[in-house]
XYZ file of C-alpha atoms in Angstrom:
744
model
C 42.072 219.411 -19.770
C 41.851 218.719 -15.922
C 43.387 220.989 -13.640
C 46.309 219.333 -11.870
C 47.440 220.776 -8.817
C 51.253 220.099 -7.574
C 51.840 220.429 -3.789
C 55.419 221.347 -2.908
C 57.021 222.732 0.136
C 57.702 226.651 -0.054
C 60.995 226.503 1.356
C 62.120 223.888 -1.511
C 60.749 226.140 -4.258
C 62.383 229.238 -2.907
C 65.712 227.543 -2.454
C 65.711 226.158 -6.141
C 64.788 229.705 -7.422
C 67.336 231.232 -5.434
C 69.947 228.923 -6.478
C 69.169 229.433 -10.332
C 69.045 232.828 -10.338
C 72.490 232.772 -8.453
C 74.135 230.462 -10.946
C 72.811 232.664 -13.658
C 74.294 235.767 -12.476
C 77.804 234.188 -11.454
C 77.961 232.149 -14.711
C 76.203 234.452 -17.282
C 76.854 238.044 -16.015
C 79.388 238.583 -13.129
C 82.177 236.277 -13.613
C 84.914 235.923 -16.521
C 85.432 232.563 -18.161
C 89.028 231.123 -17.536
C 89.487 230.145 -21.029
C 89.236 233.777 -22.799
C 89.322 235.606 -19.324
C 86.111 237.706 -20.668
C 82.743 238.149 -19.192
C 79.728 237.207 -21.458
C 79.023 241.323 -21.921
C 82.600 241.714 -23.166
C 82.536 238.586 -25.177
C 79.512 239.432 -26.810
C 80.426 242.904 -27.718
C 83.611 242.093 -28.954
C 82.287 239.512 -31.241
C 79.308 241.766 -32.501
C 82.087 244.208 -33.621
C 83.867 241.483 -35.684
C 80.502 240.620 -37.082
C 80.056 244.220 -37.966
C 83.518 244.452 -39.652
C 84.664 247.293 -37.301
C 88.230 246.255 -37.768
C 91.639 248.207 -36.895
C 92.120 249.450 -39.934
C 88.670 250.268 -40.751
C 86.977 253.870 -39.945
C 85.278 254.221 -36.371
C 81.658 253.553 -35.824
C 79.334 254.987 -33.332
C 79.184 253.346 -30.074
C 75.455 253.678 -30.168
C 75.350 251.075 -33.177
C 77.799 248.621 -31.646
C 75.810 248.633 -28.192
C 72.126 248.374 -30.109
C 73.453 245.504 -32.334
C 74.887 243.732 -29.122
C 71.611 244.224 -27.105
C 69.466 243.100 -30.089
C 71.272 240.025 -31.169
C 73.024 238.631 -27.835
C 72.943 240.787 -24.553
C 69.352 241.559 -23.314
C 70.297 243.456 -20.276
C 70.314 247.095 -21.140
C 72.329 249.074 -22.926
C 74.250 250.752 -19.817
C 75.897 247.760 -19.275
C 77.172 247.073 -22.646
C 78.346 250.361 -22.873
C 80.157 250.678 -19.505
C 81.864 247.338 -20.796
C 83.026 248.793 -23.803
C 84.129 251.910 -22.217
C 86.293 250.004 -19.375
C 87.692 247.722 -22.325
C 89.078 250.817 -24.218
C 90.814 252.765 -20.752
C 94.496 251.926 -20.980
C 94.585 253.147 -17.429
C 92.107 250.335 -16.312
C 93.379 247.594 -18.726
C 96.782 245.848 -18.883
C 95.814 245.555 -22.373
C 93.059 247.546 -23.981
C 90.784 245.752 -26.577
C 88.865 248.675 -28.094
C 90.175 251.551 -29.799
C 87.969 254.344 -28.597
C 87.562 257.734 -30.436
C 86.028 260.682 -28.280
C 85.497 261.052 -24.481
C 86.053 257.892 -22.970
C 86.707 259.102 -19.302
C 89.742 259.899 -17.514
C 91.836 258.447 -14.777
C 90.731 261.292 -12.513
C 87.035 259.562 -12.689
C 85.564 261.554 -15.296
C 82.773 259.517 -17.044
C 82.730 258.853 -20.592
C 80.369 261.051 -22.934
C 77.166 259.469 -23.988
C 77.073 256.531 -26.438
C 75.816 258.792 -29.357
C 78.873 260.808 -29.316
C 81.578 258.411 -28.946
C 82.917 255.992 -31.699
C 85.180 252.651 -31.391
C 86.564 250.004 -33.566
C 88.828 246.734 -32.719
C 92.241 247.076 -31.762
C 94.793 245.175 -33.801
C 95.499 242.670 -31.054
C 91.837 242.049 -30.412
C 91.532 241.098 -34.161
C 94.597 238.949 -34.420
C 95.006 237.582 -30.839
C 91.279 237.581 -29.685
C 89.206 236.788 -32.723
C 91.111 234.820 -35.137
C 90.290 231.868 -36.892
C 86.536 232.182 -35.657
C 85.830 230.783 -39.344
C 87.421 227.556 -38.762
C 84.976 226.280 -36.137
C 87.510 225.950 -33.433
C 84.825 227.099 -30.711
C 81.284 225.856 -30.180
C 78.584 228.315 -31.060
C 75.206 228.313 -28.827
C 71.874 230.027 -29.605
C 71.257 233.179 -28.256
C 68.481 234.203 -26.136
C 65.716 234.229 -28.693
C 67.387 231.549 -30.538
C 67.356 233.660 -33.893
C 71.084 233.887 -34.034
C 74.458 232.040 -32.684
C 76.902 232.987 -30.578
C 80.381 231.697 -29.412
C 80.688 229.980 -26.288
C 83.946 231.323 -25.815
C 86.645 233.462 -28.046
C 89.594 231.638 -29.244
C 91.895 233.831 -27.077
C 95.529 232.973 -27.864
C 96.968 234.447 -24.477
C 95.784 234.039 -20.663
C 93.790 237.303 -20.788
C 92.665 236.635 -17.393
C 95.982 237.441 -16.042
C 96.770 240.021 -18.698
C 93.939 242.188 -18.074
C 92.544 241.143 -14.944
C 88.634 241.091 -13.938
C 86.510 242.437 -11.175
C 83.034 241.490 -10.373
C 80.306 240.900 -8.053
C 78.063 238.107 -8.232
C 75.716 236.595 -5.624
C 77.536 235.533 -2.408
C 80.794 235.841 -4.201
C 83.207 238.216 -6.218
C 86.067 238.059 -8.242
C 89.190 240.585 -8.122
C 92.177 239.646 -10.254
C 94.846 241.932 -10.804
C 96.661 242.708 -14.236
C 99.894 241.534 -15.458
C 102.386 242.052 -18.008
C 101.827 240.470 -21.139
C 105.336 239.371 -22.001
C 105.665 237.761 -18.542
C 102.380 235.793 -18.747
C 103.528 234.196 -22.309
C 106.769 233.454 -20.671
C 105.383 231.259 -17.911
C 102.746 229.873 -20.417
C 105.721 228.593 -22.456
C 107.459 227.382 -19.232
C 104.255 225.420 -18.268
C 104.242 223.869 -22.054
C 107.802 222.857 -21.594
C 107.273 221.454 -18.130
C 103.757 220.557 -17.041
C 105.229 219.492 -13.596
C 106.363 223.318 -13.276
C 105.300 224.590 -9.875
C 103.902 228.187 -8.775
C 107.261 228.897 -7.398
C 108.683 228.207 -10.899
C 106.189 230.088 -12.638
C 106.895 233.033 -10.416
C 110.426 233.145 -12.110
C 108.874 234.442 -14.853
C 105.918 236.403 -13.514
C 107.521 238.794 -10.864
C 103.979 239.794 -9.755
C 100.855 241.932 -10.845
C 101.715 244.950 -13.582
C 99.198 247.614 -13.065
C 98.680 250.046 -15.959
C 98.774 253.136 -13.086
C 102.390 251.412 -12.248
C 103.134 252.009 -8.502
C 104.867 249.922 -6.408
C 103.866 246.541 -4.618
C 105.488 246.148 -1.478
C 104.729 242.937 0.053
C 106.732 240.727 -2.444
C 107.186 238.255 0.352
C 103.326 237.564 0.198
C 103.159 236.703 -3.414
C 103.806 233.161 -3.191
C 101.109 232.500 -0.954
C 98.675 234.663 -2.782
C 99.552 232.803 -6.222
C 99.422 229.453 -4.714
C 95.870 229.715 -3.122
C 94.310 232.466 -5.520
C 93.530 234.930 -2.552
C 95.181 237.378 -0.657
C 96.001 241.182 -0.254
C 98.565 242.951 -1.908
C 99.997 246.438 -0.476
C 100.394 249.165 -3.272
C 102.105 252.389 -3.140
C 102.193 255.289 -5.380
C 105.375 256.436 -6.622
C 106.891 259.763 -4.768
C 110.097 261.420 -6.223
C 111.790 264.356 -4.466
C 112.448 267.167 -6.673
C 114.433 270.590 -5.429
C 113.931 273.828 -6.552
C 115.156 277.419 -6.408
C 116.043 278.847 -2.862
C 116.531 275.647 -1.422
C 112.591 274.567 -1.950
C 111.741 271.169 -2.460
C 108.944 269.256 -3.813
C 107.009 265.751 -3.383
C 105.726 264.627 -6.790
C 103.607 261.740 -6.744
C 104.262 260.192 -10.499
C 102.246 257.123 -10.486
C 99.309 256.122 -8.213
C 98.384 252.956 -6.719
C 95.723 251.242 -9.032
C 92.901 251.538 -6.409
C 93.304 255.195 -6.565
C 91.760 255.490 -10.054
C 88.750 257.808 -10.223
C 87.383 259.810 -7.299
C 89.875 258.706 -5.130
C 92.699 260.921 -6.734
C 90.258 264.002 -5.405
C 89.779 262.270 -2.003
C 93.856 261.930 -1.755
C 93.748 266.065 -2.327
C 91.267 266.504 0.516
C 93.187 264.061 2.725
C 96.382 265.718 2.469
C 94.677 269.244 2.778
C 92.899 267.984 6.148
C 96.410 266.679 7.500
C 97.490 270.230 7.111
C 94.728 271.535 8.522
C 94.777 269.384 11.618
C 98.567 270.360 11.816
C 99.588 266.779 11.184
C 101.454 267.737 8.230
C 102.746 271.551 8.971
C 105.757 270.892 6.434
C 103.429 271.026 3.403
C 102.514 274.453 2.208
C 101.161 273.678 -1.181
C 99.260 271.071 -3.255
C 98.617 271.062 -6.592
C 97.138 268.718 -9.352
C 99.299 268.887 -12.556
C 98.336 265.715 -14.028
C 97.533 265.640 -17.921
C 97.488 263.475 -20.764
C 101.165 262.656 -20.398
C 100.640 261.346 -17.087
C 99.997 261.478 -13.025
C 101.780 264.777 -11.417
C 100.684 265.653 -7.991
C 102.952 268.316 -6.556
C 103.479 268.999 -2.738
C 105.684 271.889 -2.092
C 107.363 271.637 1.423
C 108.755 273.885 3.872
C 112.429 274.906 3.569
C 114.474 272.060 5.824
C 111.449 269.658 6.109
C 112.131 266.110 6.000
C 111.078 265.014 2.939
C 111.302 261.285 3.742
C 109.233 261.676 6.950
C 106.886 263.164 5.052
C 106.524 260.558 2.502
C 106.010 257.784 5.156
C 103.208 260.034 6.675
C 101.445 260.218 3.136
C 101.655 256.358 2.806
C 100.390 255.947 6.426
C 97.363 258.714 6.377
C 96.238 258.721 3.004
C 95.384 256.146 0.008
C 98.766 256.599 -1.396
C 99.732 253.543 0.029
C 96.534 251.167 -0.404
C 95.447 247.221 0.054
C 94.559 245.601 -3.317
C 91.968 242.399 -2.156
C 93.193 239.671 -4.551
C 90.308 236.799 -5.285
C 91.065 234.747 -8.693
C 87.528 233.467 -8.945
C 86.675 232.318 -12.503
C 84.135 230.186 -14.096
C 86.091 226.747 -15.126
C 84.453 223.604 -16.413
C 81.154 225.372 -16.144
C 81.300 226.263 -12.402
C 82.769 229.099 -10.183
C 86.090 228.120 -8.851
C 88.952 230.088 -6.924
C 92.106 229.638 -8.943
C 95.684 229.690 -7.964
C 98.329 230.585 -10.862
C 99.337 227.402 -12.145
C 95.978 226.586 -12.380
C 95.028 229.361 -14.461
C 97.878 228.883 -16.957
C 96.760 225.255 -17.048
C 93.471 225.799 -17.952
C 94.392 228.095 -20.753
C 97.168 225.691 -22.173
C 94.757 223.033 -22.216
C 92.144 225.362 -24.198
C 95.315 226.298 -26.379
C 95.766 222.464 -27.354
C 91.959 222.213 -27.800
C 91.628 225.175 -30.312
C 94.763 224.190 -32.104
C 93.640 220.502 -32.311
C 90.437 222.052 -34.002
C 91.933 224.558 -36.188
C 94.580 222.037 -37.766
C 91.800 219.089 -37.814
C 89.963 221.643 -40.023
C 92.964 222.809 -42.015
C 93.766 219.151 -42.568
C 90.086 218.100 -43.967
C 90.512 221.366 -46.054
C 94.089 220.152 -47.651
C 92.796 216.570 -48.000
C 89.738 217.555 -49.994
C 92.117 219.956 -52.117
C 94.712 216.959 -52.540
C 91.622 214.694 -54.071
C 90.908 217.277 -56.438
C 94.297 217.677 -57.496
C 94.744 214.217 -58.120
C 91.888 213.982 -60.110
C 92.861 216.629 -62.386
C 96.128 215.268 -62.731
C 94.701 211.670 -63.536
C 92.138 213.375 -65.842
C 94.986 215.226 -67.693
C 96.297 211.943 -68.629
C 92.687 210.753 -70.319
C 91.584 214.119 -71.375
C 90.951 212.642 -75.155
C 88.595 209.985 -73.333
C 86.828 212.399 -71.176
C 86.212 214.797 -73.972
C 84.579 211.920 -75.997
C 82.329 210.629 -72.815
C 81.408 214.626 -72.508
C 80.350 214.692 -76.472
C 78.702 211.349 -76.548
C 76.602 212.201 -73.430
C 72.949 213.704 -72.979
C 73.108 215.134 -69.308
C 75.833 216.050 -66.690
C 74.824 213.083 -64.614
C 75.490 210.584 -67.019
C 78.847 211.858 -67.640
C 79.385 211.643 -63.662
C 78.030 208.292 -63.682
C 80.459 207.198 -66.241
C 83.320 208.942 -64.687
C 82.977 207.695 -61.075
C 81.283 204.174 -61.688
C 82.150 203.466 -65.485
C 78.765 203.151 -66.458
C 78.686 203.479 -70.445
C 74.955 202.930 -71.281
C 73.671 205.820 -73.383
C 77.024 207.458 -74.328
C 77.693 207.666 -77.762
C 81.265 206.608 -78.373
C 83.383 207.097 -81.436
C 85.367 203.764 -80.828
C 84.724 200.585 -78.978
C 88.412 201.169 -77.241
C 87.113 204.346 -75.716
C 84.009 202.581 -74.456
C 86.001 199.928 -73.030
C 88.695 202.381 -71.443
C 85.603 204.550 -69.959
C 84.226 201.483 -68.078
C 87.635 201.425 -66.043
C 87.329 204.951 -64.849
C 86.771 205.311 -61.026
C 86.826 209.134 -60.187
C 85.290 210.104 -57.018
C 82.328 212.482 -56.457
C 84.359 215.610 -55.912
C 87.044 214.979 -58.757
C 84.060 214.390 -61.230
C 82.781 217.859 -60.511
C 86.064 219.266 -60.836
C 86.572 217.729 -63.715
C 83.452 218.988 -65.274
C 84.118 222.661 -63.848
C 87.707 222.660 -65.452
C 88.380 225.202 -68.032
C 90.170 224.244 -71.183
C 93.270 226.713 -70.284
C 94.149 224.349 -67.783
C 95.271 222.018 -70.405
C 98.240 223.951 -71.204
C 101.584 222.430 -70.386
C 102.540 225.120 -67.891
C 99.242 224.818 -66.126
C 99.572 221.165 -65.575
C 103.082 221.621 -64.211
C 101.680 224.563 -61.818
C 98.916 221.777 -61.200
C 101.680 219.185 -60.049
C 103.457 221.917 -58.037
C 100.600 222.699 -56.009
C 99.677 218.886 -55.528
C 103.100 218.713 -54.134
C 102.705 221.671 -51.718
C 99.304 220.020 -50.404
C 101.202 216.965 -49.809
C 103.827 218.689 -47.517
C 100.890 220.400 -45.942
C 99.033 217.443 -45.241
C 102.094 215.809 -43.717
C 102.933 219.071 -41.619
C 99.560 218.920 -40.095
C 99.268 215.183 -39.379
C 102.635 215.486 -37.752
C 101.260 218.595 -35.822
C 98.094 216.511 -34.643
C 99.646 213.009 -33.878
C 102.662 214.752 -32.207
C 102.357 216.530 -28.800
C 105.859 218.072 -29.217
C 105.007 219.304 -32.845
C 101.621 220.905 -31.385
C 103.826 222.476 -28.685
C 106.248 224.028 -30.849
C 103.512 225.424 -33.168
C 101.691 227.156 -29.821
C 104.885 228.219 -28.597
C 105.872 229.728 -31.853
C 102.743 231.649 -31.870
C 103.044 232.929 -28.414
C 106.756 234.094 -29.179
C 105.243 236.111 -32.184
C 102.565 237.658 -30.160
C 105.032 238.535 -27.454
C 107.408 240.051 -30.043
C 104.801 242.255 -31.381
C 102.591 243.291 -28.571
C 104.763 242.852 -25.069
C 105.866 245.939 -23.469
C 108.372 247.119 -20.228
C 106.898 246.514 -16.995
C 105.393 249.427 -15.248
C 104.882 248.115 -11.665
C 107.695 247.613 -9.323
C 107.923 244.690 -7.204
C 109.540 244.955 -3.803
C 109.271 244.472 0.010
C 108.945 247.067 2.645
C 108.043 247.004 5.827
C 104.956 248.679 7.124
C 105.057 252.323 7.787
C 105.442 253.411 11.330
C 105.047 257.199 12.059
C 106.307 258.446 15.462
C 103.770 261.270 15.779
C 105.258 264.114 17.929
C 103.812 264.847 21.304
C 100.945 267.088 21.125
C 101.809 270.650 22.789
C 99.084 270.938 25.203
C 97.662 274.782 25.081
C 94.438 276.134 26.148
C 91.881 276.807 23.368
C 88.485 278.377 23.280
C 85.532 276.592 21.303
C 82.802 278.384 19.491
C 79.670 276.942 18.214
C 76.742 279.299 16.682
C 73.229 278.614 16.497
C 73.524 277.167 13.038
C 75.957 274.453 14.290
C 79.384 275.628 12.870
C 82.059 274.818 15.423
C 85.681 275.888 15.680
C 88.491 276.637 17.995
C 90.237 279.890 18.376
C 93.444 281.060 20.612
C 92.112 282.545 24.038
C 93.893 285.740 23.212
C 91.972 285.812 19.969
C 88.660 285.111 22.030
C 89.330 288.095 24.526
C 90.063 290.673 21.806
C 86.612 289.853 20.317
C 84.807 288.737 23.187
C 81.730 290.992 22.708
C 81.374 289.617 19.193
C 82.079 285.952 20.152
C 79.627 286.122 22.858
C 76.861 287.614 20.874
C 77.208 285.269 17.787
C 78.011 281.945 19.524
C 75.375 279.941 21.335
C 78.037 277.965 23.283
C 81.450 278.949 24.413
C 83.787 276.316 26.009
C 87.123 277.058 27.422
C 89.572 273.842 27.526
C 92.659 272.352 26.714
C 93.591 271.187 23.109
C 93.707 267.594 24.132
C 90.300 267.568 25.694
C 87.320 266.034 24.283
C 83.784 267.980 23.249
C 80.720 266.213 24.604
C 77.481 267.159 22.733
C 74.212 265.877 24.532
C 71.436 266.042 22.259
C 67.332 265.476 23.410
C 67.384 262.085 22.050
C 69.366 261.088 25.333
C 72.902 260.602 23.153
C 76.197 261.784 23.669
C 78.391 262.665 20.882
C 82.326 263.050 21.350
C 84.622 264.938 19.327
C 88.209 265.148 20.055
C 89.320 268.988 20.270
C 92.114 268.705 17.926
C 89.635 267.261 15.087
C 87.713 270.829 15.222
C 89.140 273.237 12.628
C 91.547 275.743 14.458
C 92.033 279.233 12.867
C 91.033 283.036 12.939
C 88.188 284.706 14.489
C 86.354 285.230 11.622
C 86.842 281.590 10.172
C 83.003 280.201 9.426
C 84.037 276.617 10.976
C 82.949 273.220 10.157
C 79.225 272.053 10.535
C 79.013 269.650 13.812
C 77.119 266.899 11.295
C 80.652 266.744 9.251
C 82.565 265.567 12.456
C 80.328 263.241 14.272
C 76.888 261.156 13.904
C 74.833 264.075 15.000
C 72.053 264.801 12.684
C 70.475 268.333 13.019
C 67.265 266.911 11.176
C 66.595 264.332 13.958
C 68.031 265.425 17.225
C 68.667 269.015 18.902
C 71.735 270.140 21.147
C 70.651 270.465 24.911
C 73.842 270.781 26.442
C 77.910 271.432 25.310
C 80.694 271.117 27.674
C 84.380 269.706 27.618
C 85.020 266.199 29.086
C 87.428 267.457 31.793
C 84.848 269.979 33.088
C 81.942 267.114 33.357
C 84.586 264.419 34.691
C 84.729 265.838 38.184
C 81.189 266.739 38.692
C 77.770 265.444 38.656
C 75.243 265.821 35.705
C 71.402 266.684 36.247
C 69.398 265.141 33.570
C 65.503 266.290 33.394
C 63.432 264.726 30.603
C 60.008 265.986 29.275
C 57.976 263.376 30.891
C 59.305 264.960 34.562
C 62.023 262.471 35.227
C 64.985 263.790 36.741
C 68.284 262.388 37.995
C 72.056 263.091 38.934
C 74.991 260.987 37.084
C 78.554 261.092 37.931
C 80.420 262.819 35.259
C 83.177 260.093 34.910
C 80.426 257.537 33.326
C 80.933 259.865 30.117
C 84.667 259.375 29.812
C 84.381 256.766 26.978
C 86.392 255.542 23.894
C 83.109 255.591 21.842
C 82.289 258.451 19.623
C 78.448 258.119 20.295
C 76.883 256.508 23.345
C 73.490 256.610 24.972
C 73.817 259.079 27.533
C 70.386 258.237 29.666
C 67.528 256.017 29.196
C 64.350 257.906 28.430
C 60.684 256.913 29.745
C 59.296 255.986 26.121
C 59.768 256.750 22.556
C 57.810 260.180 22.872
C 59.883 261.364 25.855
C 63.034 263.554 25.156
C 65.583 265.472 27.166
C 64.975 269.261 27.902
C 67.639 270.333 30.167
C 71.075 268.857 31.391
C 73.250 270.845 33.980
C 76.291 270.825 36.045
C 75.196 269.893 39.791
C 78.416 272.144 40.994
C 76.690 275.266 39.687
C 73.142 274.234 40.697
C 71.733 274.665 44.431
C 68.067 274.354 43.404
C 65.792 273.495 40.861
C 62.291 275.046 39.755
C 59.857 272.991 37.512
C 57.211 274.558 35.545
C 54.231 272.545 34.329
C 52.035 273.620 31.491
C 49.046 274.324 33.552
C 50.810 276.910 35.612
C 52.289 275.059 38.534
C 55.804 275.675 39.962
C 58.005 273.464 42.326
C 60.783 274.514 43.796
C 63.431 271.688 45.145
C 66.975 271.590 46.593
C 69.402 269.571 44.745
C 69.780 267.249 47.479
C 66.495 265.836 46.722
C 67.739 264.211 43.472
C 69.221 260.761 43.879
C 72.261 259.712 41.873
C 71.642 256.727 39.143
C 73.404 255.401 36.790
C 73.276 256.641 32.972
C 71.333 253.671 32.042
C 68.480 254.353 34.597
C 65.317 256.375 33.779
C 65.667 258.425 36.753
C 62.882 259.461 39.578
C 59.741 261.773 39.003
C 60.431 265.447 39.634
C 56.675 266.733 39.721
C 53.553 265.093 40.533
C 51.231 266.729 37.824
C 47.443 267.050 37.554
C 45.658 265.311 34.821
C 46.967 266.138 31.497
C 49.447 268.340 33.030
C 53.214 267.976 31.838
C 56.525 269.281 32.580
C 57.091 272.418 30.244
C 60.331 273.988 31.541
C 63.197 273.338 34.372
C 65.303 276.335 36.141
C 68.652 275.511 37.345
C 69.604 278.252 39.919
C 72.956 278.779 41.536
C 74.011 280.088 45.082
C 72.616 283.811 45.467
C 71.464 283.778 41.897
C 68.630 285.996 41.429
C 66.139 284.676 38.833
C 63.147 286.467 37.738
C 61.182 285.368 34.639
C 58.169 287.182 33.307
C 54.825 284.869 33.733
C 51.459 285.773 32.329
C 52.774 289.437 32.160
C 53.957 289.656 35.400
C 57.468 289.430 36.923
C 58.010 286.269 38.858
C 60.953 285.742 40.922
C 61.794 281.816 41.216
C 64.659 281.978 43.959
C 62.209 283.417 46.528
C 59.822 280.757 46.113
C 59.337 278.276 49.097
C 61.138 275.242 48.920
C 59.084 272.386 48.501
C 59.640 268.229 48.148
C 60.117 266.178 45.200
C 57.147 264.753 43.777
C 54.960 267.588 45.280
C 52.516 269.253 43.334
C 54.040 272.934 43.502
C 52.374 275.985 43.829
C 49.841 277.755 40.890
C 50.570 281.238 39.568
């Protein structure tokens, strides 16, 4: 076969491939279908459990068996995704209506993961079996080939409630994501019944039945006024709060008890909430809290905060809402697959799509039932007719040589080859006209059916069948009748499975905290050689001065309202509010500087540390390894940003080696690697902006570089040891900047 080369634009191929991939992820992986509210992995897992017969009234089966069977037959995307979906469908703190009954460790609300699938067991919940998977045998949903075309899987499950609203959904696709909150089952069914009664009902009308989201963790939705716009557009933000109660103990003690948490706090965020409260206490923003304990159990959430005697409990509650995740936002984006494509749907659209789906599956169900009853009627009428001519039928059977000969006679009146005892019988046989189905039923009929009581029962069954046929035809041909059947079915589901609302819907203004003015006081900041930093009272420092001076590399006196400025060899300046530093006892370890700012000890080293107020009215001397030097006004470093570029370096290999205050320096001594020393007055150094590189301090010989710089103050006697000899720096002759210096 001759090779054929197809020329195409590369960008077109990439565009088509990416669109195909994106649509595959969107439709077949990440987004739920608006009809059953399930993602493909959830749908396949539930269907596989039904196929395996793991019903609510049967023993549990190992999750590993369920996951393996689902992966092998329907979902070839790895066992972890299937097991994760199975676990979430069993967690009553994530789903408004759990679909799987889990046995074993299926995780906790505090973020503990489920045990491995080989240890846990599961089975279907009763509601899943009766509301999500019922009537699958009646052909009411379309079946499609699986990934290798060896099995058939349902395109959608015949879910009889709007599961997209009841259980919500979350998922990240390509370029889009869905986040739908769960709702109350009873309220959603009432809204759907209202839509069936009046198809022109508005979103506002539906919201008379659906108050708002109903999270399984309870809590309070506090922006009720925003709900109509959210439900109309299908997108918006919910403000949700935990429920906090005030309890009083002995001796006037007060306790704030968190009994319900926001839905977004599920998992690790409970631990983060406890840490945030501890931080508030440590930073003295919540001094009224003297103890915090997590007393949560299987009975529910209970986080207890003990308050000081006489504390303002309402103020502390508002502080928790403002400063922690006890009040959080839930971003609503009601994105689902509708008619084969992703679409953001409002509340009315979701219910409309599901009602259409209900009418569709109900039509298919009653069409199948009608067909079955019509077949039954045909057989019953044939048997009743056969009872009237049973003697003739027996004569035909006895006179025939084969089953086909009897059938031909019963259906078409063909008598050739049949031995009749009487001519009258042969003549009567020619008038027989049973259908094929009736003829088969007659030939399979047992003799006891000829008993009088059996014939009466047959007539009664035929009467019941006729009633059913009339009822099914009425349902299929009359919209009101079908609507009545669907409504009755929904009411039955509501009666058995509805539960009281958990989430309270109200309107509350955004919490505004009037922070008490900070009482200005002097502190001493201590930073040891390992980068641990803390602040202490000046009295504490003076009491332990000798130990503090020997154990700490940087000691700065400043006010607690000041900022700590940390300059590194990378030419960066990190600023930290002094109030953010841990304040405590002298022997407290402190906090690593890495945890308080973006400083990383693995990539940069601290060169200079000072308080902002100390450098604002001064000049800073910058000296880099490439021999560049400059003066910068300290006010340039009074910025709001926590991280800035403090100076520009000559190249990528260059780094800062020294920074000093101009007010404490009279002369500078530069030392090169080859032993040249140059002493210059500070007046030789020009003042530049922080974005400038600076000027050359010393004219190096070939392959020589700057090794050290010494900043000498007025009258300072500075002697160093160089080549095993003392060298007095302040007695060196003063030279000019950019000179070579004197070799020692």
